[in-house]
């Protein structure tokens, strides 16, 4: 592995950067993939995820796309990818093995003449491999050097900051006499850019089942997947949580919300509720997800008959037993 | 001081006598506390060696595998206080396998036999089980001080055992451990008759404790000087605690954000006002600009302020620092940005130590945080600065040169440019000249952490100029093994060298053959070292332990992680299968 002091000798062909992709819309965008290669021939690369309303797209770009003045920035990203690959050797190497064998296909794709649907298929397979690789290669193990306690502590704080700001917006309209108001502490940066990187395990109890479970809210990004997971947990008591949920660097859960959960739409005998920081039991789903994360302490799947006084969520005539319309 | 005592003692006795009775020498040596001084004393002659070993009561062991409990007990029969460090430092960053070792239990068993009057145990990066804590509580009647920093393997059950049985406990300090926090009920285990506590730190634990039990404990422990509570304690509860313990010298608050009535706010302010002895303040989770003013009355004598868990903005930090003119140590998050650091430079002329932690270290899209300008601003205002830990996303050679020109007394310079291998962002050159300036100007430098794009030149500088350097941390740097050779060949006082992701190979590793015996340890991970190189090292240097940690699926010939340390205890027998001792 060499430093990028002599990056000028890197050939243009070598300077490709890899992005994640979903080949569902080949007509729309040029498929752009890149692979960062070091001078020593090791493969390293930087995986960029660009979520766009649920669908991910990919770009192949070659060194032609980098303006010459930013050669230094690309060289620094090259050196970073060099070191990143070494630092996270395991994930990088195994993916690099897969990726290097597709390199030829990618260079073909960069040339419009060779683009075929077969190539898209190949890329689709590759992307599935890459997406399944777990933590992105740009996250080097143990870097920056911050102790685990501090890392977890700050990740949790980022979530609560996002909800603090939301609270302050609401409370500004509720000025009470003699009550000192909470104001935002101003860390706007974390809002929207904070990714869930750490576990937030909360207890879940279901009425009628004496033994509770624990669920990691950090692996979910919306109510649907959470409810789905809970349904699976409690309707199939033999299901165990696999190791993949225990990783701190886990990204969004792989459970796909194919249908709206019964727990959320009011068609079940049960409703999903949570206890918030103030000790009150609330119906899950009313507030934005981030805000929910900031205030949830534990969950309870409650019998609908006990959840009196709750307005029906959807205007459906079936399946709501015991709910009194408000 | 020894010479003075010697002269005094010599006058009544015969002028020809150069021997004095051992008891006298021992009494004199009892005044020596620094273990470095004691080591020097023990080398003078056999009599002094013996006098020293009988009079030593505190022992510091920087690497638990460098010596065995048996050897320790044989040499020092009267130990009351032990400080032990275990795993290599990179275990803090998940680079060391979980079951690596450094278990305290064997030590405790030996101590129960040889040092039944043991009073103090301070552990860092050791594995401590609940059984060990229970064993400790049961076997040492005089036990007073337990400090666990960055340890793992125990749960709150173990702490409950300590609270229940250690009747003479004065200090319980639990910091940043991998502790299984089952419940906060351990705190309620202190018996009602227990009043000796002086230091209580459970700030990094998460489970809620019984507040009534805590309040009663604080009330009856009249000598309590240090109290650091965890996040579960609210502002209202804090106010009650402060009323019970206005004598506190170090305070760690709980959660610093709660809706308070005007009256509650005033009561809190008044409680802080009554705490005139506080010189260290920490905790402050979720503290906002609204609540920080309650602290102002207590800040007059503040020397250490730890805001590293508070996402504060620059302006709010400035308002707080105006009230802290005596501040010597400050830890902050980089949310304060350069503006906040300018305030540090303006209001804290006595500052000696600054640590700036990143609030969001893993998000590459973020372009906030601190830059070289903040660091420069601090250096202009705080000329006494000698310890810095600085996480940033950009730096320049010129800035560092200015900084060390302003503050030439650096003893600890730890700069972390978070993007690996990043050059000077203005000139695009490597950061060699920055660290060159540091080692050339700061002759007292003991500890250095380098980062950014670095060539072998950095290490030439270090080897040539850093004559007092004891600890060096290197990551993603260098062009060739020559860099490491320069350091090993040049730094006479080097004790700890930790390297990751650098192109240093077997030649570099073997260039330090003679050097490693004068060092505590060497760590190399993700470098170009092979198993053959390690075997060669192990063969040539029998008094070193050469351990290799293999990763799954890696090349058999590569030595992924190498840990080399000197020892008188021989190869260890408790290594897990993933760790090979060569």
mmCIF file of N, CA and C in Angstrom, chain B residues 266 272 430 486 543 557:
data_model
loop_
_atom_site.group_PDB
_atom_site.id
_atom_site.type_symbol
_atom_site.label_atom_id
_atom_site.label_comp_id
_atom_site.label_asym_id
_atom_site.label_seq_id
_atom_site.Cartn_x
_atom_site.Cartn_y
_atom_site.Cartn_z
ATOM 1 N N UNK B 266 -34.620 28.791 40.672
ATOM 2 C CA UNK B 266 -33.951 29.608 41.685
ATOM 3 C C UNK B 266 -33.313 28.743 42.743
ATOM 4 N N UNK B 272 -26.167 25.680 43.742
ATOM 5 C CA UNK B 272 -24.842 25.822 43.143
ATOM 6 C C UNK B 272 -24.064 26.945 43.822
ATOM 7 N N UNK B 430 1.922 17.082 2.050
ATOM 8 C CA UNK B 430 1.800 16.256 3.252
ATOM 9 C C UNK B 430 1.942 17.107 4.510
ATOM 10 N N UNK B 486 13.530 4.925 11.564
ATOM 11 C CA UNK B 486 13.997 6.213 12.095
ATOM 12 C C UNK B 486 13.558 6.405 13.532
ATOM 13 N N UNK B 543 13.274 -12.620 25.730
ATOM 14 C CA UNK B 543 12.611 -11.945 26.842
ATOM 15 C C UNK B 543 11.450 -11.071 26.379
ATOM 16 N N UNK B 557 0.282 -16.210 5.820
ATOM 17 C CA UNK B 557 1.632 -15.712 6.059
ATOM 18 C C UNK B 557 1.640 -14.314 6.647
#
